[in-house]
PDB file of C-alpha atoms in Angstrom:
ATOM      1  CA  UNK E   1      50.073   4.071 -88.407  1.00  0.00           C
ATOM      2  CA  UNK E   2      47.405   6.891 -89.049  1.00  0.00           C
ATOM      3  CA  UNK E   3      44.964   7.887 -86.546  1.00  0.00           C
ATOM      4  CA  UNK E   4      41.298   7.061 -87.303  1.00  0.00           C
ATOM      5  CA  UNK E   5      38.533   9.502 -87.762  1.00  0.00           C
ATOM      6  CA  UNK E   6      35.094   7.751 -87.068  1.00  0.00           C
ATOM      7  CA  UNK E   7      32.216   9.994 -88.536  1.00  0.00           C
ATOM      8  CA  UNK E   8      28.650   9.233 -87.473  1.00  0.00           C
ATOM      9  CA  UNK E   9      26.168  10.684 -89.784  1.00  0.00           C
ATOM     10  CA  UNK E  10      22.767  12.420 -89.339  1.00  0.00           C
ATOM     11  CA  UNK E  11      19.263  10.974 -89.418  1.00  0.00           C
ATOM     12  CA  UNK E  12      17.169  11.193 -92.609  1.00  0.00           C
ATOM     13  CA  UNK E  13      18.141  10.216 -96.183  1.00  0.00           C
ATOM     14  CA  UNK E  14      21.899  10.117 -96.812  1.00  0.00           C
ATOM     15  CA  UNK E  15      21.737  10.105-100.722  1.00  0.00           C
ATOM     16  CA  UNK E  16      23.660  12.707-102.904  1.00  0.00           C
ATOM     17  CA  UNK E  17      22.564  16.184-101.668  1.00  0.00           C
ATOM     18  CA  UNK E  18      20.929  14.831 -98.466  1.00  0.00           C
ATOM     19  CA  UNK E  19      21.953  14.425 -94.793  1.00  0.00           C
ATOM     20  CA  UNK E  20      25.549  14.325 -93.950  1.00  0.00           C
ATOM     21  CA  UNK E  21      26.762  12.904 -97.223  1.00  0.00           C
ATOM     22  CA  UNK E  22      28.461  16.175 -98.375  1.00  0.00           C
ATOM     23  CA  UNK E  23      29.946  16.970 -95.126  1.00  0.00           C
ATOM     24  CA  UNK E  24      31.504  13.433 -94.689  1.00  0.00           C
ATOM     25  CA  UNK E  25      32.758  13.596 -98.238  1.00  0.00           C
ATOM     26  CA  UNK E  26      34.432  16.945 -97.556  1.00  0.00           C
ATOM     27  CA  UNK E  27      35.954  15.635 -94.342  1.00  0.00           C
ATOM     28  CA  UNK E  28      37.235  12.392 -95.971  1.00  0.00           C
ATOM     29  CA  UNK E  29      38.808  14.419 -98.879  1.00  0.00           C
ATOM     30  CA  UNK E  30      40.355  16.910 -96.541  1.00  0.00           C
ATOM     31  CA  UNK E  31      41.781  14.432 -94.030  1.00  0.00           C
ATOM     32  CA  UNK E  32      42.572  11.353 -96.126  1.00  0.00           C
ATOM     33  CA  UNK E  33      46.279  12.104 -96.333  1.00  0.00           C
ATOM     34  CA  UNK E  34      46.600  12.335 -92.453  1.00  0.00           C
ATOM     35  CA  UNK E  35      43.827  10.074 -91.127  1.00  0.00           C
ATOM     36  CA  UNK E  36      42.100   6.943 -91.877  1.00  0.00           C
ATOM     37  CA  UNK E  37      38.441   7.989 -92.466  1.00  0.00           C
ATOM     38  CA  UNK E  38      35.494   5.779 -91.460  1.00  0.00           C
ATOM     39  CA  UNK E  39      31.943   6.716 -92.093  1.00  0.00           C
ATOM     40  CA  UNK E  40      29.508   3.634 -91.648  1.00  0.00           C
ATOM     41  CA  UNK E  41      25.970   3.680 -92.964  1.00  0.00           C
ATOM     42  CA  UNK E  42      23.983   3.662 -89.864  1.00  0.00           C
ATOM     43  CA  UNK E  43      20.774   1.649 -89.612  1.00  0.00           C
ATOM     44  CA  UNK E  44      17.446   2.884 -90.906  1.00  0.00           C
ATOM     45  CA  UNK E  45      18.389   6.620 -90.856  1.00  0.00           C
ATOM     46  CA  UNK E  46      14.916   7.644 -91.921  1.00  0.00           C
ATOM     47  CA  UNK E  47      13.539   6.058 -88.822  1.00  0.00           C
ATOM     48  CA  UNK E  48      16.383   5.804 -86.407  1.00  0.00           C
ATOM     49  CA  UNK E  49      16.271   3.767 -83.166  1.00  0.00           C
ATOM     50  CA  UNK E  50      18.894   4.016 -80.668  1.00  0.00           C
ATOM     51  CA  UNK E  51      19.678   0.427 -80.115  1.00  0.00           C
ATOM     52  CA  UNK E  52      20.452  -0.464 -83.759  1.00  0.00           C
ATOM     53  CA  UNK E  53      22.711   2.626 -83.986  1.00  0.00           C
ATOM     54  CA  UNK E  54      24.261   1.610 -80.662  1.00  0.00           C
ATOM     55  CA  UNK E  55      25.104  -1.885 -82.053  1.00  0.00           C
ATOM     56  CA  UNK E  56      26.504  -0.490 -85.257  1.00  0.00           C
ATOM     57  CA  UNK E  57      28.648   1.887 -83.386  1.00  0.00           C
ATOM     58  CA  UNK E  58      30.038  -0.935 -81.193  1.00  0.00           C
ATOM     59  CA  UNK E  59      30.696  -3.011 -84.416  1.00  0.00           C
ATOM     60  CA  UNK E  60      32.720   0.102 -85.846  1.00  0.00           C
ATOM     61  CA  UNK E  61      34.585   0.726 -82.713  1.00  0.00           C
ATOM     62  CA  UNK E  62      35.588  -2.856 -82.329  1.00  0.00           C
ATOM     63  CA  UNK E  63      37.115  -2.816 -85.855  1.00  0.00           C
ATOM     64  CA  UNK E  64      39.495   0.014 -84.857  1.00  0.00           C
ATOM     65  CA  UNK E  65      42.835   0.027 -83.154  1.00  0.00           C
ATOM     66  CA  UNK E  66      44.743   2.939 -81.629  1.00  0.00           C
ATOM     67  CA  UNK E  67      43.659   6.644 -80.904  1.00  0.00           C
ATOM     68  CA  UNK E  68      40.488   7.712 -82.599  1.00  0.00           C
ATOM     69  CA  UNK E  69      38.828  10.971 -83.216  1.00  0.00           C
ATOM     70  CA  UNK E  70      35.050  10.846 -83.104  1.00  0.00           C
ATOM     71  CA  UNK E  71      32.767  13.136 -85.079  1.00  0.00           C
ATOM     72  CA  UNK E  72      29.021  13.133 -84.909  1.00  0.00           C
ATOM     73  CA  UNK E  73      26.749  15.214 -87.082  1.00  0.00           C
ATOM     74  CA  UNK E  74      23.281  16.012 -85.778  1.00  0.00           C
ATOM     75  CA  UNK E  75      21.699  12.703 -84.489  1.00  0.00           C
ATOM     76  CA  UNK E  76      25.148  11.221 -84.991  1.00  0.00           C
ATOM     77  CA  UNK E  77      26.472  13.612 -82.216  1.00  0.00           C
ATOM     78  CA  UNK E  78      23.611  12.788 -79.964  1.00  0.00           C
ATOM     79  CA  UNK E  79      24.416   8.988 -80.462  1.00  0.00           C
ATOM     80  CA  UNK E  80      27.969   9.418 -79.551  1.00  0.00           C
ATOM     81  CA  UNK E  81      27.365  11.279 -76.448  1.00  0.00           C
ATOM     82  CA  UNK E  82      24.825   8.805 -75.268  1.00  0.00           C
ATOM     83  CA  UNK E  83      26.832   5.901 -76.008  1.00  0.00           C
ATOM     84  CA  UNK E  84      30.025   7.331 -74.415  1.00  0.00           C
ATOM     85  CA  UNK E  85      28.094   8.281 -71.379  1.00  0.00           C
ATOM     86  CA  UNK E  86      26.432   4.729 -70.935  1.00  0.00           C
ATOM     87  CA  UNK E  87      28.946   2.250 -72.330  1.00  0.00           C
ATOM     88  CA  UNK E  88      32.651   1.637 -72.159  1.00  0.00           C
ATOM     89  CA  UNK E  89      34.701   2.451 -75.243  1.00  0.00           C
ATOM     90  CA  UNK E  90      37.822   0.297 -75.831  1.00  0.00           C
ATOM     91  CA  UNK E  91      39.728   2.918 -77.560  1.00  0.00           C
ATOM     92  CA  UNK E  92      41.544   6.013 -76.426  1.00  0.00           C
ATOM     93  CA  UNK E  93      39.655   9.090 -77.780  1.00  0.00           C
ATOM     94  CA  UNK E  94      41.923  11.924 -78.566  1.00  0.00           C
ATOM     95  CA  UNK E  95      38.922  14.232 -79.706  1.00  0.00           C
ATOM     96  CA  UNK E  96      35.101  14.303 -79.823  1.00  0.00           C
ATOM     97  CA  UNK E  97      33.552  16.743 -82.235  1.00  0.00           C
ATOM     98  CA  UNK E  98      29.780  17.360 -81.945  1.00  0.00           C
ATOM     99  CA  UNK E  99      28.181  19.277 -84.901  1.00  0.00           C
ATOM    100  CA  UNK E 100      24.715  20.760 -84.744  1.00  0.00           C
ATOM    101  CA  UNK E 101      23.275  17.951 -82.454  1.00  0.00           C
ATOM    102  CA  UNK E 102      19.962  18.031 -80.890  1.00  0.00           C
ATOM    103  CA  UNK E 103      19.533  17.685 -77.060  1.00  0.00           C
ATOM    104  CA  UNK E 104      16.686  15.279 -76.918  1.00  0.00           C
ATOM    105  CA  UNK E 105      14.024  16.002 -74.277  1.00  0.00           C
ATOM    106  CA  UNK E 106      14.657  19.823 -74.333  1.00  0.00           C
ATOM    107  CA  UNK E 107      10.971  20.405 -75.106  1.00  0.00           C
ATOM    108  CA  UNK E 108       7.932  18.835 -76.670  1.00  0.00           C
ATOM    109  CA  UNK E 109       9.257  19.038 -80.235  1.00  0.00           C
ATOM    110  CA  UNK E 110      12.383  17.017 -79.348  1.00  0.00           C
ATOM    111  CA  UNK E 111      11.170  13.833 -77.778  1.00  0.00           C
ATOM    112  CA  UNK E 112      12.764  10.758 -79.370  1.00  0.00           C
ATOM    113  CA  UNK E 113      12.972   8.940 -76.094  1.00  0.00           C
ATOM    114  CA  UNK E 114      15.590   6.440 -77.393  1.00  0.00           C
ATOM    115  CA  UNK E 115      18.130   9.199 -77.648  1.00  0.00           C
ATOM    116  CA  UNK E 116      17.478  11.281 -74.446  1.00  0.00           C
ATOM    117  CA  UNK E 117      20.646  11.356 -72.302  1.00  0.00           C
ATOM    118  CA  UNK E 118      20.632  10.337 -68.733  1.00  0.00           C
ATOM    119  CA  UNK E 119      20.607  13.145 -66.103  1.00  0.00           C
ATOM    120  CA  UNK E 120      24.174  14.153 -65.416  1.00  0.00           C
ATOM    121  CA  UNK E 121      25.302  12.178 -68.496  1.00  0.00           C
ATOM    122  CA  UNK E 122      28.427  14.557 -68.545  1.00  0.00           C
ATOM    123  CA  UNK E 123      29.755  13.033 -65.319  1.00  0.00           C
ATOM    124  CA  UNK E 124      29.868   9.583 -67.093  1.00  0.00           C
ATOM    125  CA  UNK E 125      31.821  10.624 -70.121  1.00  0.00           C
ATOM    126  CA  UNK E 126      35.290   9.110 -70.471  1.00  0.00           C
ATOM    127  CA  UNK E 127      38.307  11.555 -70.122  1.00  0.00           C
ATOM    128  CA  UNK E 128      38.583  13.132 -73.611  1.00  0.00           C
ATOM    129  CA  UNK E 129      41.220  15.723 -73.920  1.00  0.00           C
ATOM    130  CA  UNK E 130      39.624  17.641 -76.945  1.00  0.00           C
ATOM    131  CA  UNK E 131      35.848  18.040 -76.867  1.00  0.00           C
ATOM    132  CA  UNK E 132      34.376  20.522 -79.378  1.00  0.00           C
ATOM    133  CA  UNK E 133      30.789  21.711 -79.864  1.00  0.00           C
ATOM    134  CA  UNK E 134      29.798  23.346 -83.358  1.00  0.00           C
ATOM    135  CA  UNK E 135      26.423  25.025 -84.154  1.00  0.00           C
ATOM    136  CA  UNK E 136      25.191  27.857 -86.380  1.00  0.00           C
ATOM    137  CA  UNK E 137      23.539  30.546 -84.434  1.00  0.00           C
ATOM    138  CA  UNK E 138      20.563  30.937 -86.893  1.00  0.00           C
ATOM    139  CA  UNK E 139      20.093  27.321 -87.807  1.00  0.00           C
ATOM    140  CA  UNK E 140      16.524  26.286 -88.531  1.00  0.00           C
ATOM    141  CA  UNK E 141      16.655  22.500 -88.134  1.00  0.00           C
ATOM    142  CA  UNK E 142      18.182  22.175 -84.625  1.00  0.00           C
ATOM    143  CA  UNK E 143      17.710  25.413 -82.722  1.00  0.00           C
ATOM    144  CA  UNK E 144      20.803  27.115 -81.153  1.00  0.00           C
ATOM    145  CA  UNK E 145      19.209  26.622 -77.747  1.00  0.00           C
ATOM    146  CA  UNK E 146      20.367  22.937 -78.010  1.00  0.00           C
ATOM    147  CA  UNK E 147      23.920  24.084 -78.364  1.00  0.00           C
ATOM    148  CA  UNK E 148      23.603  26.350 -75.318  1.00  0.00           C
ATOM    149  CA  UNK E 149      22.488  23.313 -73.116  1.00  0.00           C
ATOM    150  CA  UNK E 150      25.369  21.184 -74.246  1.00  0.00           C
ATOM    151  CA  UNK E 151      27.802  24.030 -73.615  1.00  0.00           C
ATOM    152  CA  UNK E 152      26.425  24.472 -70.028  1.00  0.00           C
ATOM    153  CA  UNK E 153      26.608  20.671 -69.388  1.00  0.00           C
ATOM    154  CA  UNK E 154      30.026  20.510 -70.999  1.00  0.00           C
ATOM    155  CA  UNK E 155      31.842  23.699 -69.715  1.00  0.00           C
ATOM    156  CA  UNK E 156      35.236  22.120 -70.601  1.00  0.00           C
ATOM    157  CA  UNK E 157      34.336  21.863 -74.361  1.00  0.00           C
ATOM    158  CA  UNK E 158      35.490  24.340 -76.756  1.00  0.00           C
ATOM    159  CA  UNK E 159      32.356  25.938 -78.373  1.00  0.00           C
ATOM    160  CA  UNK E 160      32.211  27.183 -81.959  1.00  0.00           C
ATOM    161  CA  UNK E 161      29.306  29.333 -82.545  1.00  0.00           C
ATOM    162  CA  UNK E 162      29.134  29.767 -86.207  1.00  0.00           C
ATOM    163  CA  UNK E 163      27.466  32.620 -88.216  1.00  0.00           C
ATOM    164  CA  UNK E 164      24.636  31.727 -90.544  1.00  0.00           C
ATOM    165  CA  UNK E 165      22.103  28.968 -90.490  1.00  0.00           C
ATOM    166  CA  UNK E 166      23.959  25.946 -91.767  1.00  0.00           C
ATOM    167  CA  UNK E 167      22.962  22.457 -90.520  1.00  0.00           C
ATOM    168  CA  UNK E 168      24.207  20.248 -93.347  1.00  0.00           C
ATOM    169  CA  UNK E 169      27.444  22.217 -93.941  1.00  0.00           C
ATOM    170  CA  UNK E 170      27.221  21.428 -97.715  1.00  0.00           C
ATOM    171  CA  UNK E 171      30.331  23.465 -98.374  1.00  0.00           C
ATOM    172  CA  UNK E 172      32.259  21.808 -95.579  1.00  0.00           C
ATOM    173  CA  UNK E 173      33.355  23.114 -92.103  1.00  0.00           C
ATOM    174  CA  UNK E 174      36.867  24.571 -92.264  1.00  0.00           C
ATOM    175  CA  UNK E 175      36.620  25.480 -88.520  1.00  0.00           C
ATOM    176  CA  UNK E 176      36.335  21.708 -87.641  1.00  0.00           C
ATOM    177  CA  UNK E 177      39.418  20.951 -90.036  1.00  0.00           C
ATOM    178  CA  UNK E 178      41.413  23.586 -88.367  1.00  0.00           C
ATOM    179  CA  UNK E 179      40.588  22.245 -84.960  1.00  0.00           C
ATOM    180  CA  UNK E 180      41.554  18.679 -85.974  1.00  0.00           C
ATOM    181  CA  UNK E 181      44.769  19.883 -87.478  1.00  0.00           C
ATOM    182  CA  UNK E 182      45.645  21.813 -84.324  1.00  0.00           C
ATOM    183  CA  UNK E 183      45.457  18.661 -82.108  1.00  0.00           C
TER     184      UNK E 183
END
């Protein structure tokens, strides 16, 4: 039985050239021979609220069996970290991959209260043997400082500080594929 990759997309429009659509298509195409790839449409991505996203994530997790790899892009990464630090996950997680995710509450520009992590959230995460953080150094949507905070909070994570200013990774993210293949 193939392991499952569950991909949680970003906020905002998810059509054609927008949001996480091209990154998820790249990952699905690249991983389909080895993994079962699941990429659910999350509720109201242009006006996201944590509770509906949490409920959708629970629905998706409850459909799965066996080990799972979780990938969260932008808001999707924030949602995964919040969910995993506040709820119990019924599945063994063999890898968690957080891509260009905002650290909500960092300053006055990043105040979606629904998505702010609890103090010491990292202490409540389940044991995940492979945790990776990806962020472009010169990204313009979610500043690199967010990545630095995650790296401080999660010192056991492997950090991938990427050259350039990619947020959407329209041409894919080969580093992520390499990390998945190396598991």
